[in-house]
Coordinates of C-alpha atoms in Angstrom, one line a residue:
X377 CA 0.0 0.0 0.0
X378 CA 1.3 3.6 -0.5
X379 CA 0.3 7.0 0.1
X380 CA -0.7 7.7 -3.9
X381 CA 0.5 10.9 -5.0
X382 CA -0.5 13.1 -8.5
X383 CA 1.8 15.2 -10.7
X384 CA 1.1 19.2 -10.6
X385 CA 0.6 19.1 -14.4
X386 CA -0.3 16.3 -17.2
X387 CA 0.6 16.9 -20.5
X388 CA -0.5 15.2 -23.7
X389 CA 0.1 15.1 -26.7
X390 CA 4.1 16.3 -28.5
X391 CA 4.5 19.7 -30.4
X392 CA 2.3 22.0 -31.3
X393 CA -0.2 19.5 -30.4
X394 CA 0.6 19.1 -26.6
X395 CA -2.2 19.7 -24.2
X396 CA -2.0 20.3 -20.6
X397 CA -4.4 19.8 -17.4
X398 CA -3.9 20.8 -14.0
X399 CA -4.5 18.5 -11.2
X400 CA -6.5 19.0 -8.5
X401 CA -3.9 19.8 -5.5
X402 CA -1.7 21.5 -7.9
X403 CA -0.4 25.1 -6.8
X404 CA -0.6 28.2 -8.1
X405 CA 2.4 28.7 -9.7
X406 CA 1.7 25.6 -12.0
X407 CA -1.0 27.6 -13.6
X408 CA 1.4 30.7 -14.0
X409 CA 4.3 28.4 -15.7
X410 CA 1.9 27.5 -18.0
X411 CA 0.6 30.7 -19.2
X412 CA 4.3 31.9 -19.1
X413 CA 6.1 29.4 -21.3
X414 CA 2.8 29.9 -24.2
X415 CA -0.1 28.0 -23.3
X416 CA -3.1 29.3 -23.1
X417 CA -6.3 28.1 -20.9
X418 CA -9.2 26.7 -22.7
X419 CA -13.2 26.4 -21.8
X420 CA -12.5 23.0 -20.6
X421 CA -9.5 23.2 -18.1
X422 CA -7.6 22.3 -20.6
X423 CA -4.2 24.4 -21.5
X424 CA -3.4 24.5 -25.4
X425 CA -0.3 26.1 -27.2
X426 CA -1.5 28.2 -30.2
X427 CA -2.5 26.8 -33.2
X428 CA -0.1 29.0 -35.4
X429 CA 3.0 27.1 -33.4
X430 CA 5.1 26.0 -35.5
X431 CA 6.9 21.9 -34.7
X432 CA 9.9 23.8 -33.3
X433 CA 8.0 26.3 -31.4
X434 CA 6.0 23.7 -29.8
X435 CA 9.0 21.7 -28.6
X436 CA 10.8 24.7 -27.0
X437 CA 7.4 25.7 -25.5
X438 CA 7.3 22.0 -23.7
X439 CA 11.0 22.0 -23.1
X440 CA 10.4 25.6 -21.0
X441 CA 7.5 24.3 -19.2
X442 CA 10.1 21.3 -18.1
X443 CA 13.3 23.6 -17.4
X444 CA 10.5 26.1 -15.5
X445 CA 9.0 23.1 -13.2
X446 CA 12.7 21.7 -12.3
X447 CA 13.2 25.4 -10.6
X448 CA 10.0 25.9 -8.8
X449 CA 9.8 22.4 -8.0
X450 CA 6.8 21.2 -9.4
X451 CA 6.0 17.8 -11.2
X452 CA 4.9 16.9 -14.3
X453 CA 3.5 13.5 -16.3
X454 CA 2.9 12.8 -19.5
X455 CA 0.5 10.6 -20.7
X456 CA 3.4 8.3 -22.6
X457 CA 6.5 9.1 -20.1
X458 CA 5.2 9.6 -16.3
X459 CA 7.3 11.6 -14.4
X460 CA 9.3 10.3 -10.7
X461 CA 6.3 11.8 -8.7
X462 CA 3.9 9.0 -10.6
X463 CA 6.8 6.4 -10.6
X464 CA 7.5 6.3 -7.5
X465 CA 4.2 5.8 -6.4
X466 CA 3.7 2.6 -8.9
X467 CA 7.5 1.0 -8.4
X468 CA 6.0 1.5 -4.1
X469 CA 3.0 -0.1 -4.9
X470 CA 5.0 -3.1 -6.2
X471 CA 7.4 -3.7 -3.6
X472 CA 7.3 -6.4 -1.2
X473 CA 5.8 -5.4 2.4
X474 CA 4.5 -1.7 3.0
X475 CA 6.1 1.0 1.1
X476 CA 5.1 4.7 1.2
X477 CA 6.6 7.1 -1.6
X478 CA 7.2 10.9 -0.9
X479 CA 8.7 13.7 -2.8
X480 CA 11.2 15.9 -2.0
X481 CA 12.1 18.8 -4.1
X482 CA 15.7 19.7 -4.4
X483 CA 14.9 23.6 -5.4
X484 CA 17.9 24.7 -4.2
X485 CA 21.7 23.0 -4.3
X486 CA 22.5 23.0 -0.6
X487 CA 19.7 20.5 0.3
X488 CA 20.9 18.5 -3.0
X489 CA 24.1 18.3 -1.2
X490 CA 21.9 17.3 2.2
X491 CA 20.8 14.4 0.1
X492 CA 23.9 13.2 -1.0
X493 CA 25.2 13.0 2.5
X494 CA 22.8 10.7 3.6
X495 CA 23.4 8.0 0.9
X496 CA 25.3 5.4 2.0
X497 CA 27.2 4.5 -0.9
X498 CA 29.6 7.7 -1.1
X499 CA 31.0 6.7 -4.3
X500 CA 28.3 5.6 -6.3
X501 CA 26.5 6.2 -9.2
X502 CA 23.7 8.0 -7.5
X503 CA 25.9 9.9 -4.8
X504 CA 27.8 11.4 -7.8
X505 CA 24.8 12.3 -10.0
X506 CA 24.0 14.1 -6.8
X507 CA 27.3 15.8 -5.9
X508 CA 28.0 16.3 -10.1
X509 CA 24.1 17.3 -11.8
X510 CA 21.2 19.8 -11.0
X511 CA 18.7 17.1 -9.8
X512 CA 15.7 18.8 -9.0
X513 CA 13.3 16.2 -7.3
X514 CA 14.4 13.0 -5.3
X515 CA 11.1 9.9 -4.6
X516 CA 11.7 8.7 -0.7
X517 CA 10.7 5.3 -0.6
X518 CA 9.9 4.4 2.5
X519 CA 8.6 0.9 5.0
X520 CA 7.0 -0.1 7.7
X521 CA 10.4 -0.6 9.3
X522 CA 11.9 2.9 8.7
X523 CA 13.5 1.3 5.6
X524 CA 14.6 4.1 3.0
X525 CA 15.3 4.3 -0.7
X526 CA 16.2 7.4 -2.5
X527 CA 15.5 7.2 -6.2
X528 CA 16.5 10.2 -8.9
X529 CA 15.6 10.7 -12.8
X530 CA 19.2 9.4 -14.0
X531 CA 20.9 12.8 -15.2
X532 CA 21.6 12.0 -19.3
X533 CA 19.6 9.0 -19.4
X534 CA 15.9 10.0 -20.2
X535 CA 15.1 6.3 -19.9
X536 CA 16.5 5.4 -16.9
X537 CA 16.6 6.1 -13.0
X538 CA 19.0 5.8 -10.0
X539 CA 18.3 4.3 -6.7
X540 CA 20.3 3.7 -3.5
X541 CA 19.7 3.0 0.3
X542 CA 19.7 6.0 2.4
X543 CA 21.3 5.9 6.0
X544 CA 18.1 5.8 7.9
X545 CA 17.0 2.8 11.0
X546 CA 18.9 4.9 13.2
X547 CA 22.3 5.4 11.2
X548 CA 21.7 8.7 10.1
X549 CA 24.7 10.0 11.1
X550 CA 26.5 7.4 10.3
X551 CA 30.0 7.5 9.4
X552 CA 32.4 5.7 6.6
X553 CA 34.1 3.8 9.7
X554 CA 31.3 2.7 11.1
X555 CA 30.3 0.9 7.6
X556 CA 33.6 -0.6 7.7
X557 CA 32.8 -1.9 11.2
X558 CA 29.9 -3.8 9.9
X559 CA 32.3 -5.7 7.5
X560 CA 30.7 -5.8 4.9
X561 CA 30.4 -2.8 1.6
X562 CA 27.8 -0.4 1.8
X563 CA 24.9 -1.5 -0.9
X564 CA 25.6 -0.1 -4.5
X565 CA 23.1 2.2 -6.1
X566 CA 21.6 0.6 -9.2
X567 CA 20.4 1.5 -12.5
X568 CA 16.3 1.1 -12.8
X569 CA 14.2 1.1 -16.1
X570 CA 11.4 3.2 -15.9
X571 CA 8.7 0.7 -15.9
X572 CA 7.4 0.3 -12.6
X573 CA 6.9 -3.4 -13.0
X574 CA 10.8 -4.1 -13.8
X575 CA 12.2 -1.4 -11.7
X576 CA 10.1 -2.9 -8.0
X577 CA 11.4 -6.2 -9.2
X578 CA 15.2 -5.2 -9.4
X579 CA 15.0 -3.0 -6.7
X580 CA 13.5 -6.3 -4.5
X581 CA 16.2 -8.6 -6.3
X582 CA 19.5 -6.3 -6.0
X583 CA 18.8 -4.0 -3.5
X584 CA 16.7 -4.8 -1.0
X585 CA 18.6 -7.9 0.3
X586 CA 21.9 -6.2 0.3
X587 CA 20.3 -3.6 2.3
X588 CA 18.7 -5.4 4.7
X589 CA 22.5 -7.0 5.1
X590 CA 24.0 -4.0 5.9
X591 CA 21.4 -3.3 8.6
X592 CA 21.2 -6.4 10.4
X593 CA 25.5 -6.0 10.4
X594 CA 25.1 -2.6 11.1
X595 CA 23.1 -3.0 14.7
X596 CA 25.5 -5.5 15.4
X597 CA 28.0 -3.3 15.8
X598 CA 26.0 -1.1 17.6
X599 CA 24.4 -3.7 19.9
X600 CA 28.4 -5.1 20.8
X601 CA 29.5 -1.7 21.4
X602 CA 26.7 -1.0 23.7
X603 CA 27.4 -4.1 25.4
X604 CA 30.9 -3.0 26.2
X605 CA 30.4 0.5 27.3
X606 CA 27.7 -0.8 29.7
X607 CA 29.9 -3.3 31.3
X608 CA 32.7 -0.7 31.1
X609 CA 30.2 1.6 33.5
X610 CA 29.4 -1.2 35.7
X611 CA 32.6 -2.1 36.2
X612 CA 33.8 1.9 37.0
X613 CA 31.5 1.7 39.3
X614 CA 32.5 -1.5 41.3
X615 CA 35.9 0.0 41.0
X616 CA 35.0 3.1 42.8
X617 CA 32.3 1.9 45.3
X618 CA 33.7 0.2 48.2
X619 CA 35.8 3.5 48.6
X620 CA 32.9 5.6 48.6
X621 CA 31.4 3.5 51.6
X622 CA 32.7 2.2 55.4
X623 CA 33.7 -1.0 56.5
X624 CA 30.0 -1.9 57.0
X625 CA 29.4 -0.7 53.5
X626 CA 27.6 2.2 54.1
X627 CA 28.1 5.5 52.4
X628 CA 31.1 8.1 53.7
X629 CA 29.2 10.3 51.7
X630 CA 25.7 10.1 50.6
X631 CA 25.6 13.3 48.0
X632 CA 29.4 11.8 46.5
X633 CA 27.5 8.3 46.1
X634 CA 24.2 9.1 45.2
X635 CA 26.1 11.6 43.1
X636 CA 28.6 8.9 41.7
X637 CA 25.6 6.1 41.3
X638 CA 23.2 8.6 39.2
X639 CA 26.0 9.3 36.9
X640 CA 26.2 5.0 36.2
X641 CA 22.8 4.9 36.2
X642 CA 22.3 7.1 33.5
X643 CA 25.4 6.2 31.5
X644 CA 23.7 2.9 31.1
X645 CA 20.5 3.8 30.2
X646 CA 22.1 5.7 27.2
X647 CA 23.5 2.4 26.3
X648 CA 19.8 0.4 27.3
X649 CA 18.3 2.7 24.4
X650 CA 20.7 1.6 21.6
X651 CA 19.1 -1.8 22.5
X652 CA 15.7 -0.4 22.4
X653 CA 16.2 1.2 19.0
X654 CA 18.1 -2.0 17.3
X655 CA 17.4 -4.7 19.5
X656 CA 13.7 -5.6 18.1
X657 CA 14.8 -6.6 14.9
X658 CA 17.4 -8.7 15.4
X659 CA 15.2 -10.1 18.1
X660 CA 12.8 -10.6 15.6
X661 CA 15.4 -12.3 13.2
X662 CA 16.0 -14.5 15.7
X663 CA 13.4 -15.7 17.0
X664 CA 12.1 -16.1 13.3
X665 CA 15.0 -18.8 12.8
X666 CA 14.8 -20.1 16.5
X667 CA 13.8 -23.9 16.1
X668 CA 16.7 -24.5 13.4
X669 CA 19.4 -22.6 15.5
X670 CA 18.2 -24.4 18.3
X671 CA 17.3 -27.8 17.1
X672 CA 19.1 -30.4 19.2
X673 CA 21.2 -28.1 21.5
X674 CA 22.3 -29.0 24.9
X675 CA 21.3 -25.8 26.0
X676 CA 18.0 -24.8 24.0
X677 CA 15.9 -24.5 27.0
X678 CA 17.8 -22.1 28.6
X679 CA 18.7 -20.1 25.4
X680 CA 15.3 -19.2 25.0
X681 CA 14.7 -18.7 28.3
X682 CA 17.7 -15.9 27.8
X683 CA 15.9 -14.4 24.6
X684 CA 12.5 -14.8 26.3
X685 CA 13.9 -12.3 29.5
X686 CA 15.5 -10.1 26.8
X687 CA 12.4 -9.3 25.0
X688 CA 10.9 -9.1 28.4
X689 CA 13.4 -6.2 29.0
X690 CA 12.7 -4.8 25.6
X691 CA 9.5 -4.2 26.2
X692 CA 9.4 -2.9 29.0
X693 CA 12.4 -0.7 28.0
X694 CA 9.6 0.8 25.2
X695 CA 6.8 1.6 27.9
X696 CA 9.4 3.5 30.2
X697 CA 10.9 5.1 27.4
X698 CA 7.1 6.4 26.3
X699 CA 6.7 7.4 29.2
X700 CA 10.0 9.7 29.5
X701 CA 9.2 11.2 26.3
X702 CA 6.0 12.1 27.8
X703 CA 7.1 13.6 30.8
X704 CA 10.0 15.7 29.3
X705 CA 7.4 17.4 26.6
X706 CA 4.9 18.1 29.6
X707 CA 8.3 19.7 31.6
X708 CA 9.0 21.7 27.8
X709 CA 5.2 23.3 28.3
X710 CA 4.3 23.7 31.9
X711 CA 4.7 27.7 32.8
X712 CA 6.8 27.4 35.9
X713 CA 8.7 24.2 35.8
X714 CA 10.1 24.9 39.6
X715 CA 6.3 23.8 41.1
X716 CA 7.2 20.5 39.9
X717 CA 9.8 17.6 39.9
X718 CA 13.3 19.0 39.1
X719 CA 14.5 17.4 35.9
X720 CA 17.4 15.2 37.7
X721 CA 15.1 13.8 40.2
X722 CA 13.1 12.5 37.1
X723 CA 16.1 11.0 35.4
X724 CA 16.9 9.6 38.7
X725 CA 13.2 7.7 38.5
X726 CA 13.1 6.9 35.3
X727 CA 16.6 5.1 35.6
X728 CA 15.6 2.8 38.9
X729 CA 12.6 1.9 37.1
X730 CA 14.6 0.6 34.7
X731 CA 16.7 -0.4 36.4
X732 CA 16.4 -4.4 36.4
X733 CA 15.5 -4.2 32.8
X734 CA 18.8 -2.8 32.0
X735 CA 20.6 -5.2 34.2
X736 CA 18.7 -7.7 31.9
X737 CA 19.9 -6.2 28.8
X738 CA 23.5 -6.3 29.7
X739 CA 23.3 -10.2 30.8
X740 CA 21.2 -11.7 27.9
X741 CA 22.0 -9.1 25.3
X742 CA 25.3 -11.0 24.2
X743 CA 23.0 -14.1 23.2
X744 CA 21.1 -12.3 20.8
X745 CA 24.6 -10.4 19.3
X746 CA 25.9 -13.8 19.3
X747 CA 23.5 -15.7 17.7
X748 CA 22.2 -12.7 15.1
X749 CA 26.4 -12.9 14.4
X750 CA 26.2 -16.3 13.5
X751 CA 23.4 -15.9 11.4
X752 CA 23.0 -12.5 9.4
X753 CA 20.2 -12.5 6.9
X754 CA 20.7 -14.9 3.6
X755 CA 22.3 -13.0 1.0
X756 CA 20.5 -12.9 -2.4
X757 CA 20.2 -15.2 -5.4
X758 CA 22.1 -14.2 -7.4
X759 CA 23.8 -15.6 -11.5
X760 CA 26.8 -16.2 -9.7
X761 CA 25.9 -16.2 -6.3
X762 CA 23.7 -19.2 -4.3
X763 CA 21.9 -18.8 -2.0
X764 CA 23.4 -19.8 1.5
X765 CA 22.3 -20.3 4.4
X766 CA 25.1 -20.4 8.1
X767 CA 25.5 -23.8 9.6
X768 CA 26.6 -22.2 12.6
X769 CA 25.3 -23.7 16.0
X770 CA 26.2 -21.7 19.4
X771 CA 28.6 -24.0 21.4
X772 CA 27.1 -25.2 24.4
X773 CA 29.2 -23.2 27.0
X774 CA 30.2 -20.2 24.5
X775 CA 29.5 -16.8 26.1
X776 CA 31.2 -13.8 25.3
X777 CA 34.2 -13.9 27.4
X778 CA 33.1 -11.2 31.1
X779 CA 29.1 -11.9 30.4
X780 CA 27.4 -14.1 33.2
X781 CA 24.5 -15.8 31.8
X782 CA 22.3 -14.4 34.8
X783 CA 22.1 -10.8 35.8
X784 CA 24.7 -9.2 38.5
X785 CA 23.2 -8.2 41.5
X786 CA 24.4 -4.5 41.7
X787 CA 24.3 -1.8 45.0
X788 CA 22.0 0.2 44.4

């Protein structure tokens, strides 16, 4: 399903001959670049060029209208040669899952170049069109997943368009290093024909399964790195707090360790929220292939007992989370922010409520990076490239080396 969308302008027609209608949310300026480049409204709606044009004329007329819509940014179809707006819409429609298409208008350079630095593929066909042509519209394709492709009218090729992954799922800042850390290339932009039918296809052949690659290697990354800097906190903090407290283990100083504690607290929950933002879908990878990673291991029982306390955590990482973003926009509005709970002693509340759940996260969490390691999503079929699937198995007694397969116990 996608959002359908209509060109400002449909022409018909070639010449002298060409005809022209506006569409129903098209805007103002649409009927001024008509009258402008020579056509002339009719009883109908419909816009004509003058019968005395001659074959010439007509062309220039059209080619005007074209060079005219590029810098105002509207859209225009042809009967015989849709324009992006409607193509994007129809390859959408065509694409496996739920895929919305949306236009952005590039009227001016600087947010061409915006666009180029979100493609992941920095030296690609697409992300030089960008950083080399006037490209004055861009179709965002985008999933239920927060999937994105960017696709472009291919600059010299009237017959042909450009598309690419964009560095969205919560790598929008993401840097050349940290695709190298994923291991693997960052998808290629491809060449697309401009028939909706062949262009969803290729795009679901070539694309989509090398994107979907790079993402699942991608939170990974993120997932293992977050696993280190959490233990790295807890373990600052074991380092430091039996010299905070007395021999009977209670505080020298309660502001130092309440002080000392919040800052933990909080440095984990910064690293519980990278799990909340990439953990799902791996989970859901996972859990997907769970009876063939698991088939006859030692240890299945208590594997998905580890998964099932994870996505405990996970969940009820999201309702805290809600709830935090809740509470932060009601601080943003009330009028006098001082006749209720400072913003520290919020953090502080939202952090022990979380608490266990993030104490969860850091003791099954390297399960899931392990096992969504050992088996990344199949790559595509391919002419010279078979489809494979790992033969991996998790070793009975493998855990990452420091992770207890039950949660620490922790002062609090």
């Amino acid at each position: 399903m996608t959002r359908h969308m209509a060109a400002h302008i449909l022409l018909d027609g070639s010449g002298p001959a060409t005809t022209a209608r506006l569409s129903p949310g098209a805007p103002g300026h649409a009927a001024t670049a008509l009258l402008a480049t020579g056509f002339r409204p009719g009883r109908t709606g419909t816009y004509r060029l003058p019968s005395w044009y001659r074959a010439d004329e007509g062309y220039l007329a059209v080619k005007a209208l074209h060079l005219l819509a590029d810098e105002t940014g509207m859209d225009i179809d042809h009967a015989d040669r849709p324009g992006l707006t409607t193509l994007a819409d129809r390859i959408a429609h065509r694409l496996p899952g739920t895929w919305t298409a949306k236009i952005t208008r590039l009227t001016r350079r600087v947010w061409q170049e915006d666009l180029a630095a979100c493609v992941w593929d920095h030296h690609g066909v697409l992300h030089r069109a960008l950083a080399e042509h006037r490209v004055p519209r861009a179709a965002i394709l985008t999933d239920e997943q927060r999937h994105q492709l960017v696709v472009i009218d291919r600059p010299g090729h009237p017959g042909r368009l450009l598309a690419a992954p964009l560095a969205g799922s919560g790598f929008e800042d993401l840097s050349a290093a940290g695709i190298a850390a994923a291991g693997l290339p960052a998808p290629d932009a491809i060449s697309l024909p401009r028939d909706p039918a062949r262009a969803a296809a290729a795009l679901a052949r070539r694309l989509l399964p090398h994107q979907l690659q790079m993402l699942h290697a991608l939170r990974v990354v993120e997932l293992e790195h977050a696993l280190r800097q959490g233990q790295a906190a807890l373990a600052a903090w074991d380092a430091v707090s039996d010299s905070l407290c007395d021999a009977a283990g209670q505080p020298l100083d309660e502001n130092a360790y309440g002080a000392r504690q919040r800052r933990r607290d909080t440095q984990v929950w910064d690293h519980y929220r990278t799990f909340l933002r990439h953990a799902p879908e791996l989970l859901g990878h996972v859990e997907t292939l769970n009876p063939r990673i698991l088939a006859g291991h030692p240890e299945a029982r208590h594997l998905t007992w580890r998964l099932d306390r994870l996505r405990g955590a996970l969940n009820a990482g999201e309702r805290i989370l809600h709830a935090w973003q809740q509470e932060v926009q009601r601080m943003r509005t009330v009028p006098d922010p001082g006749l209720h709970i400072p913003y520290e002693e919020a953090v502080a509340e939202r952090n022990a409520e979380a608490w266990t759940y993030m104490d969860d996260v850091l003791a099954h969490g390297p399960v899931l990076v392990q096992l969504a390691r050992l088996h990344p999503t199949s790559p595509p079929p391919g002419p010279h490239r078979a489809r494979r699937h790992s033969r991996h198995r998790l070793a009975p007694a493998s855990r990452p080396v420091g992770q207890s397969a039950k949660p620490v116990s922790r002062r609090r």
